[in-house]
Short mmCIF file of C-alpha atoms in Angstrom, two decimals:
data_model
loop_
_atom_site.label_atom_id
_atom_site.label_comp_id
_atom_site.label_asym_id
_atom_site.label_seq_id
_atom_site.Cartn_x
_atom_site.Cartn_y
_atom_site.Cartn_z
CA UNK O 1479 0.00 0.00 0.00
CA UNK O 1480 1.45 3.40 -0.72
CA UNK O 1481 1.79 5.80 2.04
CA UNK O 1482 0.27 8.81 2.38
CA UNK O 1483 2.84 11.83 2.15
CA UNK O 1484 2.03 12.74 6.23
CA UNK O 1485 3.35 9.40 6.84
CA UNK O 1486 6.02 8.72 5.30
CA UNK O 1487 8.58 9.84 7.83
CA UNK O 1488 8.46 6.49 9.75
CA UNK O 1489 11.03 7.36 12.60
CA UNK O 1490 8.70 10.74 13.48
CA UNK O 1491 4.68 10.88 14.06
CA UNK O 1492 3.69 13.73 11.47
CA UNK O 1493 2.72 15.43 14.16
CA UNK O 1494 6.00 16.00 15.35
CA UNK O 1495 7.24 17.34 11.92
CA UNK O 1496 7.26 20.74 13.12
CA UNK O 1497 8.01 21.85 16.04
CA UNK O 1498 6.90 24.43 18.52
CA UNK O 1499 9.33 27.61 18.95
CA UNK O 1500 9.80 25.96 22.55
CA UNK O 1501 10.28 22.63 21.42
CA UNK O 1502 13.12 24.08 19.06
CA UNK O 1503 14.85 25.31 22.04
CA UNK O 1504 15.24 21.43 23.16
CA UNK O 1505 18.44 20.09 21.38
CA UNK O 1506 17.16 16.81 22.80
CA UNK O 1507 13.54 17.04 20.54
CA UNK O 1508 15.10 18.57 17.37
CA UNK O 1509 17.92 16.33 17.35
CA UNK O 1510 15.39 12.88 17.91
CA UNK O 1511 12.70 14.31 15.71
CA UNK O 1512 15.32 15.23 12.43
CA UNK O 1513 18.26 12.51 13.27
CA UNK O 1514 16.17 9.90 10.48
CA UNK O 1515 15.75 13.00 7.71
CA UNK O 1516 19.68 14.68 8.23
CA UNK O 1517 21.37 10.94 8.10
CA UNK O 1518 18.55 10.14 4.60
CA UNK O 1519 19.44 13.71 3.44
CA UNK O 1520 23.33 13.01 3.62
CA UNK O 1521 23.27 9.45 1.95
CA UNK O 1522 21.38 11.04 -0.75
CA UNK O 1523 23.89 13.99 -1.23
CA UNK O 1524 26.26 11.07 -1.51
CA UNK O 1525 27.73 10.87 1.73
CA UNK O 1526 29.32 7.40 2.26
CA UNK O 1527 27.93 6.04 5.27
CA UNK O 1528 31.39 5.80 6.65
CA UNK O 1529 31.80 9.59 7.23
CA UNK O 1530 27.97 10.60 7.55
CA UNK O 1531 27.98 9.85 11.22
CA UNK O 1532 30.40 12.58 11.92
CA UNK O 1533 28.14 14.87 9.38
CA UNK O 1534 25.29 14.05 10.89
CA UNK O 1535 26.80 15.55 14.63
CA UNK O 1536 27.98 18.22 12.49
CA UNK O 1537 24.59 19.33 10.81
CA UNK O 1538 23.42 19.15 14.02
CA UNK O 1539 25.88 21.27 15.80
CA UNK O 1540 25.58 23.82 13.22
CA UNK O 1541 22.20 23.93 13.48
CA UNK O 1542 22.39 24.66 17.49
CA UNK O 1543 25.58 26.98 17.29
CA UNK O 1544 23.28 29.33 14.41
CA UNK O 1545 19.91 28.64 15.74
CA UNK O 1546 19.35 32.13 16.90
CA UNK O 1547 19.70 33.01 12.51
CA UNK O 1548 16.52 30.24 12.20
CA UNK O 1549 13.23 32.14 11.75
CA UNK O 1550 10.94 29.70 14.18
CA UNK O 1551 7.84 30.20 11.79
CA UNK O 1552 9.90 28.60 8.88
CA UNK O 1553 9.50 24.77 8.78
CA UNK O 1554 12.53 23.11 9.98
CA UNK O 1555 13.98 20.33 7.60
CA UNK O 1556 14.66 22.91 4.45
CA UNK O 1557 17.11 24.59 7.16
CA UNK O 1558 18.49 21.53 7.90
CA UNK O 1559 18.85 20.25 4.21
CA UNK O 1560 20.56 23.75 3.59
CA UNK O 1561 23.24 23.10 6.80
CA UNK O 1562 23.27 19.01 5.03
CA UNK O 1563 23.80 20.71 1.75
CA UNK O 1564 26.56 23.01 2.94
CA UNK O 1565 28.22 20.30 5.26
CA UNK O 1566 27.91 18.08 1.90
CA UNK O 1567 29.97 20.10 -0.28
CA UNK O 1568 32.49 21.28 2.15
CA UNK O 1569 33.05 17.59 2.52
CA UNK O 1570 33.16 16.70 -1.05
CA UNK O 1571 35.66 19.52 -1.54
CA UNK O 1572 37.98 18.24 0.78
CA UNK O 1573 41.13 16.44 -0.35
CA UNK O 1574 40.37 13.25 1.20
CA UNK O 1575 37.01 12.99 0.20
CA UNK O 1576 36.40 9.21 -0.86
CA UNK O 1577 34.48 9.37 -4.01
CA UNK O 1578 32.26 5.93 -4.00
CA UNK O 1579 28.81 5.15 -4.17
CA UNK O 1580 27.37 5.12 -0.73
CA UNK O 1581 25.36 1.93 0.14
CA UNK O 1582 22.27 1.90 2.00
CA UNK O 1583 22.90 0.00 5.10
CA UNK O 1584 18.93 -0.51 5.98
CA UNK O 1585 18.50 -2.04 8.97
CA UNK O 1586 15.32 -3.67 8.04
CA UNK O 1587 14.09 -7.32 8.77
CA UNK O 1588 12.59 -9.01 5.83
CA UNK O 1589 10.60 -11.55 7.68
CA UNK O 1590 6.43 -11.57 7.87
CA UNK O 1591 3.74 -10.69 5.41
CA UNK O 1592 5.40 -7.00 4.49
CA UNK O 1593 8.51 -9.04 3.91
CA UNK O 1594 8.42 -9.01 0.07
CA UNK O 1595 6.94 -5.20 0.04
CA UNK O 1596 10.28 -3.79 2.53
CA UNK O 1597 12.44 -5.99 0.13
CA UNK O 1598 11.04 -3.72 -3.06
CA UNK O 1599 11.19 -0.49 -1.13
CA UNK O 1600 14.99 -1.34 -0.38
CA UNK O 1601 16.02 -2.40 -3.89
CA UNK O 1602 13.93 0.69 -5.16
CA UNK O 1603 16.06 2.99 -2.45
CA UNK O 1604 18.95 1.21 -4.22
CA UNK O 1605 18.44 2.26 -7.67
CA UNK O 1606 17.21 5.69 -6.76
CA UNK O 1607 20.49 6.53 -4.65
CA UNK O 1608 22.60 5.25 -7.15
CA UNK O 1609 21.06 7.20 -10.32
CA UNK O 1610 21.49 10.64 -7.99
CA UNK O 1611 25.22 9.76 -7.73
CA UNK O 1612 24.40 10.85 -11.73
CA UNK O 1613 23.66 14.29 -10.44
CA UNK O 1614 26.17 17.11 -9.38
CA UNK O 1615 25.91 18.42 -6.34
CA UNK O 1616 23.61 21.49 -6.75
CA UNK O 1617 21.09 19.51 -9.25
CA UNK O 1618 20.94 16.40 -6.67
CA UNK O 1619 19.84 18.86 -4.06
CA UNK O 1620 16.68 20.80 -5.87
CA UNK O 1621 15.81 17.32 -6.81
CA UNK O 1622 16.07 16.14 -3.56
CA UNK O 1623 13.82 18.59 -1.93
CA UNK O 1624 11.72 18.78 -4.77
CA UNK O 1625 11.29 15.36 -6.18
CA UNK O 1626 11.56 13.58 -2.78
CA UNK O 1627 10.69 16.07 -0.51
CA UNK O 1628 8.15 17.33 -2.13
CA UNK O 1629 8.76 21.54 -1.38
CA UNK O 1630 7.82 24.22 -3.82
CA UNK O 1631 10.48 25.74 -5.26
CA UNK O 1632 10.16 29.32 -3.40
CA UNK O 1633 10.93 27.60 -0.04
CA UNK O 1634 14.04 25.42 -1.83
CA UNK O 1635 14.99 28.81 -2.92
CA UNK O 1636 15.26 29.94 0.95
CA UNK O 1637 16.94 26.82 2.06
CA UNK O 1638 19.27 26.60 -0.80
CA UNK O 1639 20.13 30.51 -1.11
CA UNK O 1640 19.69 30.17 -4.86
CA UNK O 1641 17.46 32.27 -7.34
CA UNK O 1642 14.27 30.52 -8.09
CA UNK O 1643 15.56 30.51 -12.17
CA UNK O 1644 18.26 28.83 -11.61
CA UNK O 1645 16.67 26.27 -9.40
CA UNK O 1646 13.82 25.55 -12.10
CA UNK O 1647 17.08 25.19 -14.50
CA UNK O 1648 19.22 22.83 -12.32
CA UNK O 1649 15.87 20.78 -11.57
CA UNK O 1650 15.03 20.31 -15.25
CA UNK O 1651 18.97 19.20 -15.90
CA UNK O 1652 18.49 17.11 -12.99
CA UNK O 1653 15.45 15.00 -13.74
CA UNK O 1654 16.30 14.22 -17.37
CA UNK O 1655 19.73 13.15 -16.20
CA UNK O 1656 17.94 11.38 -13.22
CA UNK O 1657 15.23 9.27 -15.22
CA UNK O 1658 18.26 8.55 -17.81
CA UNK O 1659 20.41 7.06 -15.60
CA UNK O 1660 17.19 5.24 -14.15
CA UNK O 1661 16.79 3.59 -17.61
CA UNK O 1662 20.20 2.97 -17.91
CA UNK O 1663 20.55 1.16 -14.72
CA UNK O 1664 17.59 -0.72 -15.39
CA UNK O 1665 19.09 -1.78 -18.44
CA UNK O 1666 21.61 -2.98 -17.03
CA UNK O 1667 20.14 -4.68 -14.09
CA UNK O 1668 17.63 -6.23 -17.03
CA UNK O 1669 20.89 -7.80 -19.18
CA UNK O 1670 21.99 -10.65 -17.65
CA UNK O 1671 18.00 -11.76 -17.22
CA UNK O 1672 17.91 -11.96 -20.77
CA UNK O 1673 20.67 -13.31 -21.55
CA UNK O 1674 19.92 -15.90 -18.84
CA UNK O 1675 15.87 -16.49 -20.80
CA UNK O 1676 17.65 -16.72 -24.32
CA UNK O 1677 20.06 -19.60 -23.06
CA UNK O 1678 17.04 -21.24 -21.89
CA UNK O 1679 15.08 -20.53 -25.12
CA UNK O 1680 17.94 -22.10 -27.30
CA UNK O 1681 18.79 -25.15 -24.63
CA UNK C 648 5.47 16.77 4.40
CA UNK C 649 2.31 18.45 4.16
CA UNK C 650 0.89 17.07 0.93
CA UNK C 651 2.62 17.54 -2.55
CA UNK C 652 3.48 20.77 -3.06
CA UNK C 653 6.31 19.94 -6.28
CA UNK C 654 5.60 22.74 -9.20
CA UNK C 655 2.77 21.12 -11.35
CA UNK C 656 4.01 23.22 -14.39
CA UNK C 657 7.01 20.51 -14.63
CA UNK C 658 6.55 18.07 -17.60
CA UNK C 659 5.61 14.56 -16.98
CA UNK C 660 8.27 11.94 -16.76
CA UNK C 661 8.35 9.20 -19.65
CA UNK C 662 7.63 6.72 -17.33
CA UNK C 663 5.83 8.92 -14.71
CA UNK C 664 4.33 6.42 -12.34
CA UNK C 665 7.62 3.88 -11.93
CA UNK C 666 9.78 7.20 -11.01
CA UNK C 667 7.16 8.37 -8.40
CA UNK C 668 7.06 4.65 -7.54
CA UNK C 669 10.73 4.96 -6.92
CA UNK C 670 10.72 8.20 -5.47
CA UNK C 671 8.29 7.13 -3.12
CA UNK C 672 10.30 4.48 -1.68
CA UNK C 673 12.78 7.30 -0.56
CA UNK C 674 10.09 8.72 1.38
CA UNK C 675 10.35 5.65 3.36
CA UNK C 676 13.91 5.69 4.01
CA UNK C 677 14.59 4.05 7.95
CA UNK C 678 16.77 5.61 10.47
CA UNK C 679 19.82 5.00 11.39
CA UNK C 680 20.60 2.77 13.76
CA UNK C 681 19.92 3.24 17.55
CA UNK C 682 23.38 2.38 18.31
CA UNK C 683 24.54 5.35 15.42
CA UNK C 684 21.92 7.25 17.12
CA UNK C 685 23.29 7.05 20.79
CA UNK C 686 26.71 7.91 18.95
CA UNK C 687 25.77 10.64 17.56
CA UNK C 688 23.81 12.29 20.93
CA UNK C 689 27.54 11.27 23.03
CA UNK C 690 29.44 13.26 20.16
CA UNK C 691 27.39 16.34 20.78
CA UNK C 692 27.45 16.32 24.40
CA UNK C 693 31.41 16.21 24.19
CA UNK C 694 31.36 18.81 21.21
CA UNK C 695 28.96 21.17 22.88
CA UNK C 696 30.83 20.86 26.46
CA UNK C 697 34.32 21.55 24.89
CA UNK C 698 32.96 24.44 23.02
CA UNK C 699 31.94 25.44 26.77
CA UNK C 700 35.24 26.76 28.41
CA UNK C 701 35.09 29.64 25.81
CA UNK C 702 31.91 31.40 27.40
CA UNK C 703 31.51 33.42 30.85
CA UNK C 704 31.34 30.68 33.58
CA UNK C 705 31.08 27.47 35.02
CA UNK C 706 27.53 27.65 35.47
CA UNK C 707 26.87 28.12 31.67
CA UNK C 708 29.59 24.77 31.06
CA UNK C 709 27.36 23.00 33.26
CA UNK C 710 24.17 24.31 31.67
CA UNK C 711 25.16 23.27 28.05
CA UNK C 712 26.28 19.67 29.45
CA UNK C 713 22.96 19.66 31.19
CA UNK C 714 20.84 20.20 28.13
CA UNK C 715 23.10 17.97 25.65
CA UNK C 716 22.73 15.02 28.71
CA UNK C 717 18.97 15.38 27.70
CA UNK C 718 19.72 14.84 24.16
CA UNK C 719 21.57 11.33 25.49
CA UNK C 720 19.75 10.22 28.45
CA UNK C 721 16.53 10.15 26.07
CA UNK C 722 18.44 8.18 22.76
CA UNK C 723 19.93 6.11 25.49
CA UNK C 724 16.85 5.67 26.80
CA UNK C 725 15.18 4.44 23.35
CA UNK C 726 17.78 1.94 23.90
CA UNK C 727 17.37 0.84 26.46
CA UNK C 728 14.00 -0.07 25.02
CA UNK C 729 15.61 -1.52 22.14
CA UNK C 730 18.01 -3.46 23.64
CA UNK C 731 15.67 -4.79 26.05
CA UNK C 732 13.40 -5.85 22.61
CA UNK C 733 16.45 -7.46 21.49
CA UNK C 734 17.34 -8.89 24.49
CA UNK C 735 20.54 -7.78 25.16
CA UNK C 736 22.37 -6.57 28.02
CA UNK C 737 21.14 -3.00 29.23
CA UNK C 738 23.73 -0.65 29.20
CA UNK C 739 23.17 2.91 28.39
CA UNK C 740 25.68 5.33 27.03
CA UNK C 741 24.17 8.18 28.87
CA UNK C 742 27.18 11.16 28.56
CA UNK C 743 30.58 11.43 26.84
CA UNK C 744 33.18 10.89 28.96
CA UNK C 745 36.48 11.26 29.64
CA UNK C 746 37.18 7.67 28.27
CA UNK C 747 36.04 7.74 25.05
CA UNK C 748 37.02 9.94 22.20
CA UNK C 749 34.20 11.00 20.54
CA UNK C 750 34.91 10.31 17.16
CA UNK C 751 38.05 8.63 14.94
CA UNK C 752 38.66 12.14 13.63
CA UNK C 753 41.54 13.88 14.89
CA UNK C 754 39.58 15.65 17.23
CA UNK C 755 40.51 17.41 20.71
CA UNK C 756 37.12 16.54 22.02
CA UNK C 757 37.73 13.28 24.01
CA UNK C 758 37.68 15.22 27.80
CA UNK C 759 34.19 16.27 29.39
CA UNK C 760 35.18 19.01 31.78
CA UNK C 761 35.50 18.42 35.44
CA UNK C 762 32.98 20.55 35.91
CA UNK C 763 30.19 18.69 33.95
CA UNK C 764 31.00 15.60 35.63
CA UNK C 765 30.92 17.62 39.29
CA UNK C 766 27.37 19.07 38.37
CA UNK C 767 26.15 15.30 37.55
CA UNK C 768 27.69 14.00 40.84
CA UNK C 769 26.20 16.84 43.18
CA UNK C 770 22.71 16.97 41.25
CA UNK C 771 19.64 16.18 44.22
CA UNK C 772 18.60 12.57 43.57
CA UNK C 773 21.54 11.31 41.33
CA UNK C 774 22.59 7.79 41.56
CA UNK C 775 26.17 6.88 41.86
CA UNK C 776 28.08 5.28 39.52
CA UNK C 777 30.41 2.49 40.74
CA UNK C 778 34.00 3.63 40.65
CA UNK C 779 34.95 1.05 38.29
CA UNK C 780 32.56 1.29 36.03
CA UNK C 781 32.96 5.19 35.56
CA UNK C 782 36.65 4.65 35.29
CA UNK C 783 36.37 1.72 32.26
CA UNK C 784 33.74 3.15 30.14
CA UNK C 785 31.26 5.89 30.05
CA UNK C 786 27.92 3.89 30.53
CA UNK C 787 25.77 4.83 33.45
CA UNK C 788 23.53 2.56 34.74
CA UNK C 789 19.73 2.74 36.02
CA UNK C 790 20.03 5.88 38.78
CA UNK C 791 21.57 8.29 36.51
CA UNK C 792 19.15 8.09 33.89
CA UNK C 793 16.49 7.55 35.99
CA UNK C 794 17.15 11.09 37.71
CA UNK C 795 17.34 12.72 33.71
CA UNK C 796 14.34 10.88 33.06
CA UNK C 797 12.63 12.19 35.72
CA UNK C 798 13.39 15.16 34.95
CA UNK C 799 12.55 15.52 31.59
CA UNK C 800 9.31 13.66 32.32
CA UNK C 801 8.06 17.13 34.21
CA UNK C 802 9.94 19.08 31.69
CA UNK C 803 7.84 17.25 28.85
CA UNK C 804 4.56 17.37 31.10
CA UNK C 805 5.32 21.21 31.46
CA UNK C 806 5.50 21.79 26.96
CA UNK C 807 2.89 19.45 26.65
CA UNK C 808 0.52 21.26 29.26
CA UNK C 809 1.75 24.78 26.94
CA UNK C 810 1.22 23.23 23.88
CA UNK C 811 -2.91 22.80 24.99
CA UNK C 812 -3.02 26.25 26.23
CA UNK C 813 -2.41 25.12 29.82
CA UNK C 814 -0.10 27.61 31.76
CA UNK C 815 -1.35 26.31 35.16
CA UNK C 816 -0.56 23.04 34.77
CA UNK C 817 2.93 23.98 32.89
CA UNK C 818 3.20 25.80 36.04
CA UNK C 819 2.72 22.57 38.45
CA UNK C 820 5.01 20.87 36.26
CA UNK C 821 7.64 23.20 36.17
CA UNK C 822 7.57 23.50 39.83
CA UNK C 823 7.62 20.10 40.96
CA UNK C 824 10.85 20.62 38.63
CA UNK C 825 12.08 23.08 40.82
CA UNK C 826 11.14 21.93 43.69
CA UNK C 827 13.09 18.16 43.21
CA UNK C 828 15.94 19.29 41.14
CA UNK C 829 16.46 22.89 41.89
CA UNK C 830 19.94 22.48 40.05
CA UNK C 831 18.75 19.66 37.85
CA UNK C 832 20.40 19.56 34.80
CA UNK C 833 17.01 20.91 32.84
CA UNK C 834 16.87 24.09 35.04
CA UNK C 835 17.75 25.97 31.93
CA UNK C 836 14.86 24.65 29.87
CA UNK C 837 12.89 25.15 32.95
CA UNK C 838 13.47 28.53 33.04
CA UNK C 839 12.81 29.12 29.03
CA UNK C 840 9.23 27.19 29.65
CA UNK C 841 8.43 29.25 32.90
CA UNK C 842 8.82 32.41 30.99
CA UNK C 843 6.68 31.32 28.43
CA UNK C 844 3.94 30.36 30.65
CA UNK C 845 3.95 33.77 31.91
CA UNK C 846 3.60 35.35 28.04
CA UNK C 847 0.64 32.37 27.64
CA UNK C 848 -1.07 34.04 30.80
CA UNK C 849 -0.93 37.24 29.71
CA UNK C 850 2.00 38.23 32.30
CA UNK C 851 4.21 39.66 29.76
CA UNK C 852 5.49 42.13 32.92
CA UNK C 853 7.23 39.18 34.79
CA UNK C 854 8.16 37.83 31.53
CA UNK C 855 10.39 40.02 30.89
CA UNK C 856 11.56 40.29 34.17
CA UNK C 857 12.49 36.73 34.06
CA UNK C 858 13.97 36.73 30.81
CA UNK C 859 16.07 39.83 31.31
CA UNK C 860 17.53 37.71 34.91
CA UNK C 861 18.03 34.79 32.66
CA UNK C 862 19.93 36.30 29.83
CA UNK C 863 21.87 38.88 32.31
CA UNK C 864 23.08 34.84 33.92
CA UNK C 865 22.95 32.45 30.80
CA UNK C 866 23.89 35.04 27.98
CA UNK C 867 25.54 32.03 26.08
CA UNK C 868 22.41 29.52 26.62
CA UNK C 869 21.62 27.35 24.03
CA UNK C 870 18.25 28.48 25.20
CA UNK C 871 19.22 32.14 24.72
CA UNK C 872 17.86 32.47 21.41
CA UNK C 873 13.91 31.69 22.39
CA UNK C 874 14.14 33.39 25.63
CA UNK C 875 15.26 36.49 23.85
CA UNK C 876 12.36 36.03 21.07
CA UNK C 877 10.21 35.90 24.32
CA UNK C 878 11.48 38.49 25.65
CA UNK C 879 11.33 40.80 22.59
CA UNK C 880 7.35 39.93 22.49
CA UNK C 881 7.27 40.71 26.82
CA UNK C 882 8.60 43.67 26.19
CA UNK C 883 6.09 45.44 23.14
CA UNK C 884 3.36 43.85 25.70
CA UNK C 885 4.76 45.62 28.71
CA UNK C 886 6.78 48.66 27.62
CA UNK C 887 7.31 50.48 30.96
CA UNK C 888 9.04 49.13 34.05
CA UNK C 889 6.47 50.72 35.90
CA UNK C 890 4.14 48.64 34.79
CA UNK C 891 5.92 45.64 36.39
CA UNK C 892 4.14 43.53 38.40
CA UNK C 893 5.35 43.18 42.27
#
């Protein structure tokens, strides 16, 4: 069954989505609410899971060290993407930044009735992550928080601190590169299949 | 989030539902790990605490240990509830210590200051930790969190009773708080809730008195930033000192 955009966060009740000016001032509730949506927003900036528990503290500690810049009626998680975003690049930029295709690590049993449905959702995770790494940087991110995220473009324009234009450009790039590499991958993944049906065809 | 706001001016893609099928399964993506988690919450509390020496006192280094303890007590805490799902042994990283660096980066993070660990010895109704345990490894047992968790429970209790437009009841809460841990190590957040039952009650005159005594004390609070939000909104409520309450 496909879930309904309020609840798709599954580590946070949508109710706890935004928070209250006073629950902001709890580093305990923003940091439990958000940890799920920083870690997902690094591994799909392409953060290797190796290093994205020390970006994750480090989104967060930006976050509290600059808090008193956050406007409290803005929704929270664009901020955070932009701190992710920034933290992202600065790490990509450094010289010892590991370029490899980050692999989801889900921690998910496969056993019962919804065992076949998680195992889908993961290999579907899989393919997604993997046809981002196709995106740079700046295009991954409007298509992040567009595409995934699902936020108009005005507030991706606050979070990112880009003009809306060239947003709307780097998100067109972005999806035909991202639905490309889709196919391609797909392609791929479909080959050996084939080849593995026309053996059996001429056997 | 709230519904699909993405721009419906964009074109279709070729294959439009398998990409939102895909797309959709990102919106489903798990958390990390509760062990990452509890890593994570230890990493700030050292982080935050080192970055503590910098500001204006002792008090304030014990303040910002206070609050990040929160952040750990209640991952450790969630556990502590997984652990005991998974039967394993319960042992809960409540605070960065001394004995464990806080990361594999080169880091100069790996020492909580005395004075952190002081405050959590001294605070009313903390349990002690047995000497050799505190000396191997930073894992606290059942007292310590207990005390946090107590804490936080009338802490919680206290937002909860604001968020329904209950100041009297945030006002029990907050001073059964007081009452049991009149240093607790949520006095901070305490404070930040008390003034903003005040505002909800339409007491913006000892609002502001209580927000201009916090932020003369606990300039460099984490919770600095809402009090002084508050206290912007106490003061276009009550203008003039004379209008002060007693």
């Amino acid at each position: 069954m496909k879930a309904e955009p309020n609840e798709m966060w599954m580590s946070v009740p949508p109710a706890r989505i935004t928070l209250t000016e006073a629950e902001l001032a709890s580093p305990s509730i923003v940091y439990q609410t958000h940890v799920a949506y920083v870690w997902n927003c690094l591994r799909r900036l392409g953060v290797a899971e190796s290093d994205r528990e020390d970006l994750c503290h480090d989104v967060f500690m930006a976050f509290f060290r600059g808090q008193a810049s956050f406007d409290p009626t803005r929704p929270l998680r664009p901020w955070l993407f932009g701190i992710a975003f920034r933290v992202a690049s600065d790490h990509r930029r450094r010289a010892w930044f590991r370029r490899e295709v980050s692999q989801s690590n889900d921690d998910v049993g496969f056993d019962g009735p919804d065992a076949h449905d998680a195992m889908a959702k993961k290999e579907a995770r899989h393919l997604v992550e993997r046809a981002l790494a196709a995106l740079d940087l700046n295009q991954r991110a409007v298509f992040i928080l567009h595409e995934i995220d699902e936020l108009p473009m005005p507030e991706i324009s606050r979070a990112l601190e880009a003009p809306l234009n060239t947003l709307y450009s780097r998100l067109r790039l972005g999806r035909r590169k991202f639905e490309a590499e889709v196919q391609r991958l797909s392609a791929v993944a479909a080959a050996p299949r084939r080849e593995l049906r026309r053996a059996g065809a001429t056997r | 989030m709230s519904g699909d706001l993405r721009d419906p001016h964009l074109p279709p893609y070729a294959d439009d539902a398998e990409m939102r099928r895909l797309l959709a399964s990102e919106q489903d993506a798990p958390a990390p790990s509760t062990d990452i988690q509890v890593r994570i919450a230890r990493r700030m509390t050292a982080s935050l605490a080192e970055s503590a020496p910098r500001w204006t006192s002792a008090g304030k280094l014990v303040a910002v240990g206070a609050v990040t303890a929160a952040v750990a007590v209640t991952v450790g805490l969630a556990y502590w509830g997984w652990a005991a799902h998974h039967a394993t042994p319960v042992a809960v990283p409540v605070l960065a210590s001394a004995a464990e660096p806080p990361s594999n980066r080169p880091s100069n993070l790996s020492v909580t200051p005395p004075a952190l660990v002081a405050q959590h010895a001294v605070a009313p109704g903390a349990g002690v930790v047995p000497p050799a345990e505190s000396a191997d490894f930073p894992l606290v047992r059942v007292r310590r969190a207990d005390t946090l968790a107590a804490e936080q429970k009338l802490v919680e209790a206290a937002r909860e009773a604001l968020a329904h437009g209950e100041p009297r009841l945030a006002y029990e809460s907050l001073d059964a708080h007081a009452h049991k841990f009149p240093r607790g190590q949520l006095r901070e957040e305490r404070e930040s809730l008390s003034i903003r039952a005040l505002l909800t009650q339409g007491r913006p005159a000892q609002a502001r008195q209580r927000a201009e005594a916090f932020l003369a004390h606990e300039g460099e609070s984490l919770f600095a930033p809402v009090v002084r939000s508050m206290l912007v909104k106490a003061r276009t409520a009550a203008p003039d000192d004379t209008e002060r309450e007693p």
